[in-house]
mmCIF file of C-alpha atoms in Angstrom:
data_model
loop_
_atom_site.group_PDB
_atom_site.id
_atom_site.type_symbol
_atom_site.label_atom_id
_atom_site.label_comp_id
_atom_site.label_asym_id
_atom_site.label_seq_id
_atom_site.Cartn_x
_atom_site.Cartn_y
_atom_site.Cartn_z
ATOM 1 C CA MET Q 259 -61.494 97.739 -84.290
ATOM 2 C CA THR Q 260 -58.988 100.389 -83.089
ATOM 3 C CA LEU Q 261 -58.384 100.915 -79.406
ATOM 4 C CA ARG Q 262 -59.841 104.349 -79.434
ATOM 5 C CA LEU Q 263 -63.067 103.065 -81.039
ATOM 6 C CA ALA Q 264 -63.282 100.249 -78.517
ATOM 7 C CA ILE Q 265 -63.013 102.691 -75.548
ATOM 8 C CA ALA Q 266 -65.608 104.980 -77.073
ATOM 9 C CA LEU Q 267 -67.995 101.965 -77.444
ATOM 10 C CA VAL Q 268 -67.455 100.873 -73.827
ATOM 11 C CA LEU Q 269 -68.137 104.402 -72.603
ATOM 12 C CA THR Q 270 -71.352 104.597 -74.718
ATOM 13 C CA LEU Q 271 -72.599 101.347 -73.206
ATOM 14 C CA LEU Q 272 -71.867 102.432 -69.680
ATOM 15 C CA MET Q 273 -73.686 105.654 -70.221
ATOM 16 C CA ALA Q 274 -76.713 103.822 -71.643
ATOM 17 C CA GLN Q 275 -76.798 101.553 -68.623
ATOM 18 C CA ALA Q 276 -76.573 104.376 -66.211
ATOM 19 C CA GLY Q 277 -79.521 106.141 -67.843
ATOM 20 C CA PRO Q 278 -80.408 109.762 -67.394
ATOM 21 C CA ALA Q 279 -79.220 111.639 -64.379
ATOM 22 C CA GLN Q 280 -81.464 111.343 -61.330
ATOM 23 C CA ALA Q 281 -83.252 114.385 -60.090
ATOM 24 C CA LEU Q 282 -82.526 115.496 -56.681
ATOM 25 C CA THR Q 283 -85.444 114.839 -54.417
ATOM 26 C CA ILE Q 284 -85.988 116.319 -50.874
ATOM 27 C CA THR Q 285 -88.855 115.607 -48.506
ATOM 28 C CA ASP Q 286 -89.308 118.452 -46.127
ATOM 29 C CA GLN Q 287 -90.881 118.350 -42.586
ATOM 30 C CA ARG Q 288 -94.339 119.113 -43.966
ATOM 31 C CA GLY Q 289 -94.095 115.769 -45.771
ATOM 32 C CA VAL Q 290 -93.895 117.625 -49.076
ATOM 33 C CA THR Q 291 -91.564 116.231 -51.765
ATOM 34 C CA VAL Q 292 -89.637 118.854 -53.790
ATOM 35 C CA ARG Q 293 -87.676 117.888 -56.849
ATOM 36 C CA PHE Q 294 -84.622 119.689 -58.379
ATOM 37 C CA ALA Q 295 -82.860 119.067 -61.609
ATOM 38 C CA GLN Q 296 -79.631 119.804 -59.740
ATOM 39 C CA SER Q 297 -78.474 121.030 -56.377
ATOM 40 C CA PRO Q 298 -79.760 124.575 -55.844
ATOM 41 C CA GLN Q 299 -77.193 127.284 -56.387
ATOM 42 C CA ARG Q 300 -79.174 130.312 -55.455
ATOM 43 C CA ILE Q 301 -80.649 129.894 -51.895
ATOM 44 C CA VAL Q 302 -82.866 132.163 -49.776
ATOM 45 C CA SER Q 303 -82.876 131.270 -46.069
ATOM 46 C CA LEU Q 304 -85.546 132.729 -43.890
ATOM 47 C CA LEU Q 305 -84.412 131.166 -40.583
ATOM 48 C CA PRO Q 306 -81.166 132.140 -38.806
ATOM 49 C CA SER Q 307 -80.392 128.509 -37.798
ATOM 50 C CA LEU Q 308 -80.686 127.328 -41.413
ATOM 51 C CA THR Q 309 -78.499 130.159 -42.585
ATOM 52 C CA GLU Q 310 -75.858 129.141 -39.981
ATOM 53 C CA SER Q 311 -76.211 125.496 -40.857
ATOM 54 C CA ILE Q 312 -75.617 126.108 -44.608
ATOM 55 C CA CYS Q 313 -72.491 128.158 -43.824
ATOM 56 C CA ALA Q 314 -71.278 125.500 -41.369
ATOM 57 C CA LEU Q 315 -71.516 123.034 -44.215
ATOM 58 C CA GLY Q 316 -69.221 125.212 -46.276
ATOM 59 C CA GLN Q 317 -71.788 126.598 -48.714
ATOM 60 C CA CYS Q 318 -72.312 130.236 -47.697
ATOM 61 C CA GLN Q 319 -71.630 131.343 -51.280
ATOM 62 C CA ARG Q 320 -74.939 129.892 -52.433
ATOM 63 C CA LEU Q 321 -77.008 132.227 -50.210
ATOM 64 C CA VAL Q 322 -78.481 135.225 -52.094
ATOM 65 C CA GLY Q 323 -80.766 136.498 -49.401
ATOM 66 C CA VAL Q 324 -81.718 136.004 -45.750
ATOM 67 C CA ASP Q 325 -84.242 137.054 -43.067
ATOM 68 C CA ARG Q 326 -83.600 140.119 -40.924
ATOM 69 C CA TYR Q 327 -82.408 138.097 -37.924
ATOM 70 C CA SER Q 328 -79.716 136.089 -39.756
ATOM 71 C CA ASN Q 329 -76.461 137.703 -38.585
ATOM 72 C CA HIS Q 330 -73.837 134.877 -38.410
ATOM 73 C CA PRO Q 331 -71.264 134.320 -39.865
ATOM 74 C CA ASP Q 332 -69.914 137.767 -40.820
ATOM 75 C CA SER Q 333 -69.735 136.635 -44.517
ATOM 76 C CA ILE Q 334 -73.428 137.104 -44.874
ATOM 77 C CA ALA Q 335 -73.425 140.721 -43.743
ATOM 78 C CA ARG Q 336 -73.937 142.192 -47.238
ATOM 79 C CA LEU Q 337 -76.764 139.927 -48.310
ATOM 80 C CA PRO Q 338 -80.228 141.401 -48.902
ATOM 81 C CA ARG Q 339 -82.523 141.333 -45.839
ATOM 82 C CA LEU Q 340 -85.922 139.989 -46.781
ATOM 83 C CA GLY Q 341 -87.988 140.701 -43.708
ATOM 84 C CA GLY Q 342 -89.078 138.280 -40.931
ATOM 85 C CA GLY Q 343 -89.071 134.573 -41.299
ATOM 86 C CA LEU Q 344 -92.754 134.220 -40.710
ATOM 87 C CA ASP Q 345 -93.796 137.188 -42.922
ATOM 88 C CA PRO Q 346 -91.038 137.946 -45.347
ATOM 89 C CA SER Q 347 -91.310 140.432 -48.314
ATOM 90 C CA ILE Q 348 -92.669 138.113 -51.062
ATOM 91 C CA GLU Q 349 -91.706 140.632 -53.761
ATOM 92 C CA ALA Q 350 -88.136 140.893 -52.482
ATOM 93 C CA VAL Q 351 -87.805 137.071 -52.311
ATOM 94 C CA VAL Q 352 -89.145 136.582 -55.865
ATOM 95 C CA ALA Q 353 -86.925 139.270 -57.290
ATOM 96 C CA LEU Q 354 -83.831 137.336 -56.253
ATOM 97 C CA ARG Q 355 -84.859 134.423 -58.444
ATOM 98 C CA PRO Q 356 -83.871 131.739 -55.867
ATOM 99 C CA ASP Q 357 -83.631 128.059 -56.845
ATOM 100 C CA VAL Q 358 -85.148 127.272 -53.428
ATOM 101 C CA VAL Q 359 -86.448 129.070 -50.393
ATOM 102 C CA LEU Q 360 -85.721 127.604 -46.966
ATOM 103 C CA LEU Q 361 -87.972 128.479 -44.157
ATOM 104 C CA SER Q 362 -89.754 127.343 -40.984
ATOM 105 C CA ILE Q 363 -92.792 125.102 -41.292
ATOM 106 C CA SER Q 364 -94.668 127.783 -39.265
ATOM 107 C CA SER Q 365 -93.967 130.470 -41.797
ATOM 108 C CA ARG Q 366 -97.133 131.924 -43.550
ATOM 109 C CA ALA Q 367 -95.088 132.461 -46.750
ATOM 110 C CA SER Q 368 -94.887 128.929 -47.996
ATOM 111 C CA GLU Q 369 -98.110 128.787 -49.991
ATOM 112 C CA ARG Q 370 -97.678 132.204 -51.517
ATOM 113 C CA LEU Q 371 -94.153 131.456 -52.681
ATOM 114 C CA GLU Q 372 -95.085 128.086 -54.140
ATOM 115 C CA ALA Q 373 -98.132 129.723 -55.936
ATOM 116 C CA LEU Q 374 -95.570 132.117 -57.591
ATOM 117 C CA GLY Q 375 -93.596 129.035 -58.894
ATOM 118 C CA LEU Q 376 -90.795 128.975 -56.323
ATOM 119 C CA LYS Q 377 -89.541 125.828 -54.676
ATOM 120 C CA VAL Q 378 -89.903 125.815 -50.990
ATOM 121 C CA VAL Q 379 -88.319 123.438 -48.421
ATOM 122 C CA ALA Q 380 -89.905 123.982 -44.926
ATOM 123 C CA LEU Q 381 -87.909 122.704 -41.917
ATOM 124 C CA GLU Q 382 -88.206 122.884 -38.082
ATOM 125 C CA LEU Q 383 -85.707 122.702 -35.334
ATOM 126 C CA LYS Q 384 -87.120 122.213 -31.855
ATOM 127 C CA THR Q 385 -85.068 119.355 -30.518
ATOM 128 C CA HIS Q 386 -81.480 117.921 -30.874
ATOM 129 C CA ALA Q 387 -82.870 115.214 -33.139
ATOM 130 C CA ASP Q 388 -84.457 117.866 -35.379
ATOM 131 C CA VAL Q 389 -81.027 119.589 -35.718
ATOM 132 C CA ARG Q 390 -79.371 116.353 -36.744
ATOM 133 C CA ARG Q 391 -82.149 115.634 -39.276
ATOM 134 C CA VAL Q 392 -82.022 119.029 -40.739
ATOM 135 C CA LEU Q 393 -78.229 118.948 -41.141
ATOM 136 C CA GLN Q 394 -78.699 115.686 -43.064
ATOM 137 C CA THR Q 395 -81.417 117.134 -45.262
ATOM 138 C CA LEU Q 396 -79.299 120.258 -45.960
ATOM 139 C CA GLY Q 397 -76.374 118.026 -46.765
ATOM 140 C CA GLN Q 398 -78.502 116.141 -49.406
ATOM 141 C CA LEU Q 399 -79.887 119.404 -50.837
ATOM 142 C CA LEU Q 400 -76.441 120.941 -51.145
ATOM 143 C CA GLU Q 401 -74.914 117.602 -52.294
ATOM 144 C CA VAL Q 402 -71.984 117.863 -49.931
ATOM 145 C CA PRO Q 403 -70.223 114.651 -48.888
ATOM 146 C CA ALA Q 404 -72.445 112.559 -46.664
ATOM 147 C CA THR Q 405 -69.772 112.573 -44.027
ATOM 148 C CA GLU Q 406 -70.018 116.342 -43.581
ATOM 149 C CA PRO Q 407 -73.270 116.659 -41.740
ATOM 150 C CA GLU Q 408 -72.372 113.732 -39.365
ATOM 151 C CA ARG Q 409 -68.972 115.322 -38.756
ATOM 152 C CA LEU Q 410 -70.604 118.579 -37.764
ATOM 153 C CA TRP Q 411 -73.122 116.885 -35.614
ATOM 154 C CA ARG Q 412 -70.338 114.982 -33.721
ATOM 155 C CA GLU Q 413 -68.489 118.252 -33.173
ATOM 156 C CA ILE Q 414 -71.670 119.741 -31.664
ATOM 157 C CA GLN Q 415 -72.158 116.722 -29.391
ATOM 158 C CA ASP Q 416 -68.512 116.608 -28.346
ATOM 159 C CA GLY Q 417 -68.792 120.349 -27.474
ATOM 160 C CA VAL Q 418 -71.876 119.773 -25.331
ATOM 161 C CA ASP Q 419 -70.188 116.888 -23.475
ATOM 162 C CA ALA Q 420 -67.079 119.006 -22.895
ATOM 163 C CA ALA Q 421 -69.270 121.743 -21.386
ATOM 164 C CA ALA Q 422 -70.969 119.269 -19.087
ATOM 165 C CA ARG Q 423 -67.604 117.873 -17.888
ATOM 166 C CA SER Q 424 -66.477 121.391 -16.986
ATOM 167 C CA LEU Q 425 -69.149 121.789 -14.306
ATOM 168 C CA PRO Q 426 -68.638 121.028 -10.621
ATOM 169 C CA PRO Q 427 -70.598 118.086 -9.106
ATOM 170 C CA ALA Q 428 -72.768 120.682 -7.207
ATOM 171 C CA ALA Q 429 -74.278 121.754 -10.472
ATOM 172 C CA ARG Q 430 -75.998 118.407 -10.985
ATOM 173 C CA GLY Q 431 -79.700 118.733 -10.227
ATOM 174 C CA LEU Q 432 -79.763 122.470 -10.249
ATOM 175 C CA ARG Q 433 -83.284 123.591 -10.970
ATOM 176 C CA VAL Q 434 -83.395 126.003 -13.898
ATOM 177 C CA TYR Q 435 -85.866 128.183 -15.633
ATOM 178 C CA PHE Q 436 -84.926 129.321 -19.102
ATOM 179 C CA GLU Q 437 -87.003 132.205 -20.550
ATOM 180 C CA VAL Q 438 -86.774 132.465 -24.382
ATOM 181 C CA SER Q 439 -88.725 135.620 -24.724
ATOM 182 C CA ARG Q 440 -91.236 138.000 -23.060
ATOM 183 C CA GLY Q 441 -94.631 136.400 -22.375
ATOM 184 C CA PRO Q 442 -93.133 134.654 -20.667
ATOM 185 C CA TYR Q 443 -92.211 131.963 -23.114
ATOM 186 C CA GLY Q 444 -90.092 129.237 -21.496
ATOM 187 C CA ALA Q 445 -87.820 126.513 -22.898
ATOM 188 C CA GLY Q 446 -89.403 123.273 -21.859
ATOM 189 C CA GLU Q 447 -87.630 120.038 -20.972
ATOM 190 C CA VAL Q 448 -88.233 118.574 -24.556
ATOM 191 C CA SER Q 449 -86.891 121.649 -26.422
ATOM 192 C CA PHE Q 450 -83.293 121.768 -27.771
ATOM 193 C CA ILE Q 451 -82.447 124.262 -24.925
ATOM 194 C CA GLY Q 452 -84.107 121.980 -22.423
ATOM 195 C CA GLU Q 453 -82.130 118.983 -23.757
ATOM 196 C CA THR Q 454 -78.922 120.833 -23.441
ATOM 197 C CA LEU Q 455 -79.690 121.793 -19.847
ATOM 198 C CA THR Q 456 -80.358 118.116 -19.157
ATOM 199 C CA ARG Q 457 -77.005 117.212 -20.718
ATOM 200 C CA LEU Q 458 -75.472 119.776 -18.406
ATOM 201 C CA GLY Q 459 -76.999 118.006 -15.443
ATOM 202 C CA ALA Q 460 -79.654 120.547 -14.710
ATOM 203 C CA LYS Q 461 -83.338 120.023 -13.955
ATOM 204 C CA ASN Q 462 -85.739 121.981 -16.028
ATOM 205 C CA VAL Q 463 -88.640 123.369 -13.990
ATOM 206 C CA ILE Q 464 -90.903 123.167 -17.198
ATOM 207 C CA PRO Q 465 -92.048 119.570 -17.561
ATOM 208 C CA ALA Q 466 -92.143 117.730 -20.888
ATOM 209 C CA GLU Q 467 -95.919 117.646 -21.017
ATOM 210 C CA LEU Q 468 -96.098 121.428 -21.552
ATOM 211 C CA GLY Q 469 -94.274 121.198 -24.902
ATOM 212 C CA PRO Q 470 -91.048 122.652 -26.258
ATOM 213 C CA PHE Q 471 -91.734 126.415 -25.850
ATOM 214 C CA PRO Q 472 -94.947 126.985 -23.864
ATOM 215 C CA ARG Q 473 -96.324 130.443 -22.858
ATOM 216 C CA LEU Q 474 -96.494 130.441 -19.158
ATOM 217 C CA ASN Q 475 -98.470 132.149 -16.456
ATOM 218 C CA PRO Q 476 -95.800 134.146 -14.484
ATOM 219 C CA GLU Q 477 -97.270 132.599 -11.386
ATOM 220 C CA PHE Q 478 -95.990 129.228 -12.724
ATOM 221 C CA VAL Q 479 -92.402 130.307 -12.449
ATOM 222 C CA VAL Q 480 -93.048 131.810 -8.975
ATOM 223 C CA ARG Q 481 -94.460 128.559 -7.687
ATOM 224 C CA ALA Q 482 -91.627 126.582 -9.351
ATOM 225 C CA ASP Q 483 -89.105 128.736 -7.473
ATOM 226 C CA PRO Q 484 -86.034 127.727 -9.517
ATOM 227 C CA ASP Q 485 -82.539 127.776 -8.158
ATOM 228 C CA LEU Q 486 -81.347 129.667 -11.279
ATOM 229 C CA ILE Q 487 -83.000 131.755 -13.975
ATOM 230 C CA MET Q 488 -81.600 132.244 -17.512
ATOM 231 C CA ILE Q 489 -83.166 134.760 -19.814
ATOM 232 C CA GLY Q 490 -82.401 135.059 -23.572
ATOM 233 C CA ASN Q 491 -82.998 138.787 -23.963
ATOM 234 C CA ARG Q 492 -82.339 140.504 -27.295
ATOM 235 C CA SER Q 493 -83.963 143.679 -25.965
ATOM 236 C CA MET Q 494 -81.414 144.066 -23.219
ATOM 237 C CA GLN Q 495 -84.098 144.721 -20.576
ATOM 238 C CA ALA Q 496 -82.693 143.796 -17.186
ATOM 239 C CA ARG Q 497 -85.558 141.375 -16.572
ATOM 240 C CA ALA Q 498 -89.246 141.138 -17.129
ATOM 241 C CA PRO Q 499 -91.183 142.750 -14.157
ATOM 242 C CA TYR Q 500 -93.473 139.880 -13.654
ATOM 243 C CA PRO Q 501 -95.620 139.948 -10.497
ATOM 244 C CA GLY Q 502 -94.137 138.036 -7.599
ATOM 245 C CA TRP Q 503 -90.766 137.376 -9.146
ATOM 246 C CA ASP Q 504 -88.903 139.436 -6.563
ATOM 247 C CA GLN Q 505 -89.959 136.742 -4.036
ATOM 248 C CA MET Q 506 -88.143 133.996 -5.783
ATOM 249 C CA ARG Q 507 -84.938 132.632 -4.331
ATOM 250 C CA ALA Q 508 -83.071 132.982 -7.602
ATOM 251 C CA VAL Q 509 -83.951 136.633 -7.858
ATOM 252 C CA ARG Q 510 -83.227 137.392 -4.232
ATOM 253 C CA GLY Q 511 -79.915 135.670 -4.448
ATOM 254 C CA GLN Q 512 -79.048 137.292 -7.889
ATOM 255 C CA ARG Q 513 -78.770 133.913 -9.571
ATOM 256 C CA LEU Q 514 -79.931 135.342 -12.869
ATOM 257 C CA CYS Q 515 -78.116 135.181 -16.185
ATOM 258 C CA VAL Q 516 -79.621 137.791 -18.588
ATOM 259 C CA TYR Q 517 -77.961 137.094 -21.928
ATOM 260 C CA GLY Q 518 -77.324 140.085 -24.201
ATOM 261 C CA VAL Q 519 -77.853 140.224 -27.877
ATOM 262 C CA GLU Q 520 -74.819 138.170 -29.000
ATOM 263 C CA ASP Q 521 -74.999 135.441 -26.366
ATOM 264 C CA SER Q 522 -78.823 135.312 -26.733
ATOM 265 C CA ASP Q 523 -78.552 134.694 -30.456
ATOM 266 C CA VAL Q 524 -76.338 131.699 -29.638
ATOM 267 C CA VAL Q 525 -78.307 130.126 -26.912
ATOM 268 C CA VAL Q 526 -81.755 130.333 -28.521
ATOM 269 C CA ARG Q 527 -80.713 129.090 -32.017
ATOM 270 C CA PRO Q 528 -80.656 125.366 -32.710
ATOM 271 C CA GLY Q 529 -77.821 124.602 -35.019
ATOM 272 C CA PRO Q 530 -74.063 124.588 -35.505
ATOM 273 C CA ARG Q 531 -73.443 126.782 -32.399
ATOM 274 C CA MET Q 532 -75.197 124.630 -29.850
ATOM 275 C CA ALA Q 533 -71.840 123.549 -28.268
ATOM 276 C CA GLU Q 534 -71.046 127.288 -27.758
ATOM 277 C CA ALA Q 535 -74.480 127.736 -26.273
ATOM 278 C CA ALA Q 536 -73.748 124.830 -23.855
ATOM 279 C CA ARG Q 537 -70.627 126.560 -22.807
ATOM 280 C CA ILE Q 538 -72.420 129.815 -22.216
ATOM 281 C CA MET Q 539 -75.050 128.076 -20.095
ATOM 282 C CA ALA Q 540 -72.398 126.065 -18.178
ATOM 283 C CA ARG Q 541 -70.562 129.242 -17.348
ATOM 284 C CA CYS Q 542 -73.644 130.785 -15.984
ATOM 285 C CA MET Q 543 -74.323 127.695 -13.816
ATOM 286 C CA ALA Q 544 -70.757 127.660 -12.457
ATOM 287 C CA GLU Q 545 -70.578 131.393 -11.767
ATOM 288 C CA LYS Q 546 -73.983 131.470 -9.891
ATOM 289 C CA LEU Q 547 -73.156 128.425 -7.832
ATOM 290 C CA ALA Q 548 -70.089 130.249 -6.539
ATOM 291 C CA LEU Q 549 -72.210 133.126 -5.150
ATOM 292 C CA PRO Q 550 -72.314 133.326 -1.383
ATOM 293 C CA GLU Q 551 -75.363 132.007 0.303
ATOM 294 C CA SER Q 552 -76.264 130.075 -2.870
ATOM 295 C CA VAL Q 553 -79.234 127.859 -2.426
ATOM 296 C CA GLY Q 554 -78.291 124.732 -4.311
ATOM 297 C CA PRO Q 555 -80.471 121.742 -5.156
ATOM 298 C CA ALA Q 556 -79.356 119.612 -2.241
ATOM 299 C CA SER Q 557 -80.627 122.097 0.356
ATOM 300 C CA ALA Q 558 -83.739 123.191 -1.477
ATOM 301 C CA PRO Q 559 -87.005 121.949 -0.034
ATOM 302 C CA ASN Q 560 -89.025 119.444 -1.977
ATOM 303 C CA ARG Q 561 -91.800 121.024 -3.946
ATOM 304 C CA GLU Q 562 -94.735 119.587 -5.874
ATOM 305 C CA ARG Q 563 -94.543 120.228 -9.550
ATOM 306 C CA PRO Q 564 -96.583 123.353 -10.334
#
C-alpha cells in the first residue's frame, strides 16, 4: 500500500466516524426550536438592539434588512427599512428571501412569517441577564467563536462599573425616576435600565413588583417625588405636561435630564451600548447633584412607597 493510499484510507475512516454534519439548532425565547442546515447568511433584524448586537459581533454584512428604528452603526444606513418591529411589512420581508428573521417575542409578525415558510427566531431583552443570553444565542446562530459574546459582555460590564466609579459618593441613594416613553411608561427596578441605575448606586422609585416597564398613573410619580428625573424622549418634547409635576422637587430644582434622539436611542436599548448608556446616566446624576440647592437623598424626608 502506497503512502498516498494509506492517507486516503485514514481520511475516509475519520469522515465515516464523524458522520454527517450536524444541523445548527437554536431555541428561541418562545421555547421554539429552529433548525438550520448552516449558519444564516441573509438576516433580517426587526429590533434595533438585535441589529446592534449582530454588528457588535462583527457580522453586519449578513444583514439584508432592518426595522425602521435600527440606525446604528452607520454601516446599516443603506439597508432596506421594513416597517416597525411589531408590525413590519410582511411582503417586504419575504421579498428579501432571508435565511432567518430576528424579532421580539411580542411581535405580531412571527406566525405570519412562519406560515410563509420563513425561519423566525424570537428574542427579548428586558434585563441584563437577557442581554447576555441573547448575545450567546446570536453567537451560536452566527457561529462566531464562543469567546466573542463573553468578551463583548465583559466589555459592557466593565464599562458600567467604570461609570459607577466616576460618580461622587453623594450620588449613592439618589432617588431616580426614568421615563421610557409617554404614558407615562417608566423603567422599573427589574428592567435593564433599572439594573443599570442600581449599579450606579441610584434608588429606583418604581419597585420591582410593578414589572420592568409599567404604565403609571402620573400621580404615582408625583407622590414618589424623586430627587432626579430622566426622560428618554425621541420626540424632543421638553417634558410631558402631567398634572402635578410642577410641584415635584426635581422639577422645581431643574433636576431633569431630557435625552434627545441620539442619547435616548442609547439609553433605552439593551445591548452592546449599555456601557455608553451608563456613562450618559452617570453624567446626568453628577451634573444635577452639582446644582445649587440640590436636594440629595440624605436630606430628603422619608416617604412611604407609593
